[in-house]
PDB file of C-alpha atoms in Angstrom:
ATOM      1  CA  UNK A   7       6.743  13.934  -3.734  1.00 87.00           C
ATOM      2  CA  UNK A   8       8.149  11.697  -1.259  1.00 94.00           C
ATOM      3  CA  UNK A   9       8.418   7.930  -1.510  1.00 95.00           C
ATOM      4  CA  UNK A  10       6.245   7.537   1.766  1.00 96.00           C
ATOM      5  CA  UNK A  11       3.706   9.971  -0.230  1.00 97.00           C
ATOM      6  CA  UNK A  12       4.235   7.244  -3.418  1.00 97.00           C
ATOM      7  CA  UNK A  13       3.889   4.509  -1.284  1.00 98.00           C
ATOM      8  CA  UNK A  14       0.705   5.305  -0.116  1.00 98.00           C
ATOM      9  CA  UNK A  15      -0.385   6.821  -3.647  1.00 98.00           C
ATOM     10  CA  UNK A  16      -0.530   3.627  -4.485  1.00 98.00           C
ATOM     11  CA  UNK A  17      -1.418   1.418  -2.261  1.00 98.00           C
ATOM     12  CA  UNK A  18      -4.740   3.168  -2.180  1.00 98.00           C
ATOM     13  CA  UNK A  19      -4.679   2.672  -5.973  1.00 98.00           C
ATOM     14  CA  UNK A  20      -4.156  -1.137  -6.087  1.00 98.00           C
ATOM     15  CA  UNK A  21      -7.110  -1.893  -3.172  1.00 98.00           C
ATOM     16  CA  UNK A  22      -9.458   0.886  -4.412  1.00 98.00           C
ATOM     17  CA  UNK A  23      -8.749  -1.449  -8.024  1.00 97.00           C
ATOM     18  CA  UNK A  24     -10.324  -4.735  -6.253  1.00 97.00           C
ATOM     19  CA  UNK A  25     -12.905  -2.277  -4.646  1.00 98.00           C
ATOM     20  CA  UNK A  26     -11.840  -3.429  -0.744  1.00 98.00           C
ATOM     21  CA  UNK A  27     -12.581  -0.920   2.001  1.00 98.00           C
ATOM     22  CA  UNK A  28      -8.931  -0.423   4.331  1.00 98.00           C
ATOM     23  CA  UNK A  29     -10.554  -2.703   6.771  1.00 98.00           C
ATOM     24  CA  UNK A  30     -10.755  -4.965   4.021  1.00 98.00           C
ATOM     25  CA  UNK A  31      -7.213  -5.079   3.471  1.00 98.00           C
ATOM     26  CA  UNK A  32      -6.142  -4.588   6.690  1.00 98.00           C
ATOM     27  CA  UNK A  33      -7.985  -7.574   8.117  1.00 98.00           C
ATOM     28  CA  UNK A  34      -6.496  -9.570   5.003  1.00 97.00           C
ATOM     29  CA  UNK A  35      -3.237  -8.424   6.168  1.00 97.00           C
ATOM     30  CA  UNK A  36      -3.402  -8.914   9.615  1.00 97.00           C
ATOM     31  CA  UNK A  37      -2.828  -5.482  10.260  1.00 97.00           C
ATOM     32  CA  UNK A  38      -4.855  -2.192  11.872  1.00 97.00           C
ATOM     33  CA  UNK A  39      -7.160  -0.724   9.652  1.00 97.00           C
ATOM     34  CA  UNK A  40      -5.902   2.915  11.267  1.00 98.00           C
ATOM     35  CA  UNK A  41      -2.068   1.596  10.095  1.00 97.00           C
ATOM     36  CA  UNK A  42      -3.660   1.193   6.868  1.00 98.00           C
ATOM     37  CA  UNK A  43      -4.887   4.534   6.358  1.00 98.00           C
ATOM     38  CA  UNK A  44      -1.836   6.232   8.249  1.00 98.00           C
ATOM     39  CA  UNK A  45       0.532   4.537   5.366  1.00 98.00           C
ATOM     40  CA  UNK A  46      -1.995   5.294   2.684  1.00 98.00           C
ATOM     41  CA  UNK A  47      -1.632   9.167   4.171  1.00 97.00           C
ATOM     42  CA  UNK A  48       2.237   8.996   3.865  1.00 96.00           C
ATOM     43  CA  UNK A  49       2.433   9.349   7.521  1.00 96.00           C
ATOM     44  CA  UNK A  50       3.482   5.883   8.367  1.00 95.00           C
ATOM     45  CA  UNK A  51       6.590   3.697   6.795  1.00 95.00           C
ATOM     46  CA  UNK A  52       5.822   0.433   6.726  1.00 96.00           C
ATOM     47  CA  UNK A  53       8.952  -2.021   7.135  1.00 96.00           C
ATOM     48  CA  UNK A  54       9.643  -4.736   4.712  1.00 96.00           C
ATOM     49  CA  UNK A  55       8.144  -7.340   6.707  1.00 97.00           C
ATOM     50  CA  UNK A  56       4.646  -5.387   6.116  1.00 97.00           C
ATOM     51  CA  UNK A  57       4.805  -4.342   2.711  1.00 97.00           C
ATOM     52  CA  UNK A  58       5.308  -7.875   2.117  1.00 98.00           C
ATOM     53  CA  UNK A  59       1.988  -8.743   4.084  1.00 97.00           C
ATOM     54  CA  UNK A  60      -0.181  -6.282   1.744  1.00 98.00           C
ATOM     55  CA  UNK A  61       1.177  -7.040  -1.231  1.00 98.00           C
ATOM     56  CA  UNK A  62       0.658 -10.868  -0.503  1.00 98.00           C
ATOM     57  CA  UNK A  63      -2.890  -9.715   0.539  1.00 98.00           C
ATOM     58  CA  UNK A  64      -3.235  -7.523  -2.576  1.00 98.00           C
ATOM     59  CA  UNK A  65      -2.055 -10.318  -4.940  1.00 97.00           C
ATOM     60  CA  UNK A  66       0.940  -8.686  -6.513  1.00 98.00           C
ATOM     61  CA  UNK A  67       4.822  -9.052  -6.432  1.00 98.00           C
ATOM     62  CA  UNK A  68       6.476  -6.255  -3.957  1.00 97.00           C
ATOM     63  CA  UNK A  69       8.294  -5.055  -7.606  1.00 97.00           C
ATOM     64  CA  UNK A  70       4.817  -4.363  -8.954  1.00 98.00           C
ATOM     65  CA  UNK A  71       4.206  -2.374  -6.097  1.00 97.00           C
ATOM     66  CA  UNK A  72       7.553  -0.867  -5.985  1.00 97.00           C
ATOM     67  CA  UNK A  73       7.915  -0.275  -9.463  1.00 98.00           C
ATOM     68  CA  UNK A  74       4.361   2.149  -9.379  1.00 97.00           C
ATOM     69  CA  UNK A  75       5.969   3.814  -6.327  1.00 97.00           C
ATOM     70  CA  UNK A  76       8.837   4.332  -8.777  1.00 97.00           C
ATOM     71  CA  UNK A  77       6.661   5.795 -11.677  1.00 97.00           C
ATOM     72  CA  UNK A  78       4.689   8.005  -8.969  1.00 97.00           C
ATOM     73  CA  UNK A  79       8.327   9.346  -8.053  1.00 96.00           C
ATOM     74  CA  UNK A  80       9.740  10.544 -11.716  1.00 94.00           C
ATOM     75  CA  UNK A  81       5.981  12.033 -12.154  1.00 83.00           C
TER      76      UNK A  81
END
């Protein structure tokens, strides 16, 4: 797996968890919903700036979200 594959993985994992649609998240993140599902596809790498954004919109620390792209990686 690649870590744009991981990334996605589980991004989809933490907002399907609080039950938001990607428009959900991508309106609390003040980004495109289409970005959304493009990074949730592993087709898009989002920079620091944005992963940032969605994890402050998802509620977690960027190491929570990087240490479960981590975990998806060794798997």
């Amino acid at each position: 797996m690649e870590p744009d594959q991981a990334l996605g993985q589980a991004l989809r994992s933490w907002r399907t968890k609080r039950k938001w649609s990607q428009t959900t998240l991508a309106l609390r993140a003040d980004v495109d919903r289409n970005y959304i599902s493009l990074i949730e596809l592993g087709r898009n790498s989002p920079s620091l700036r944005t992963i940032f954004r969605l994890c402050d919109a998802l509620d977690i620390a960027p190491s929570e979200l990087m240490k479960d792209i981590e975990r998806r990686l060794r798997i």
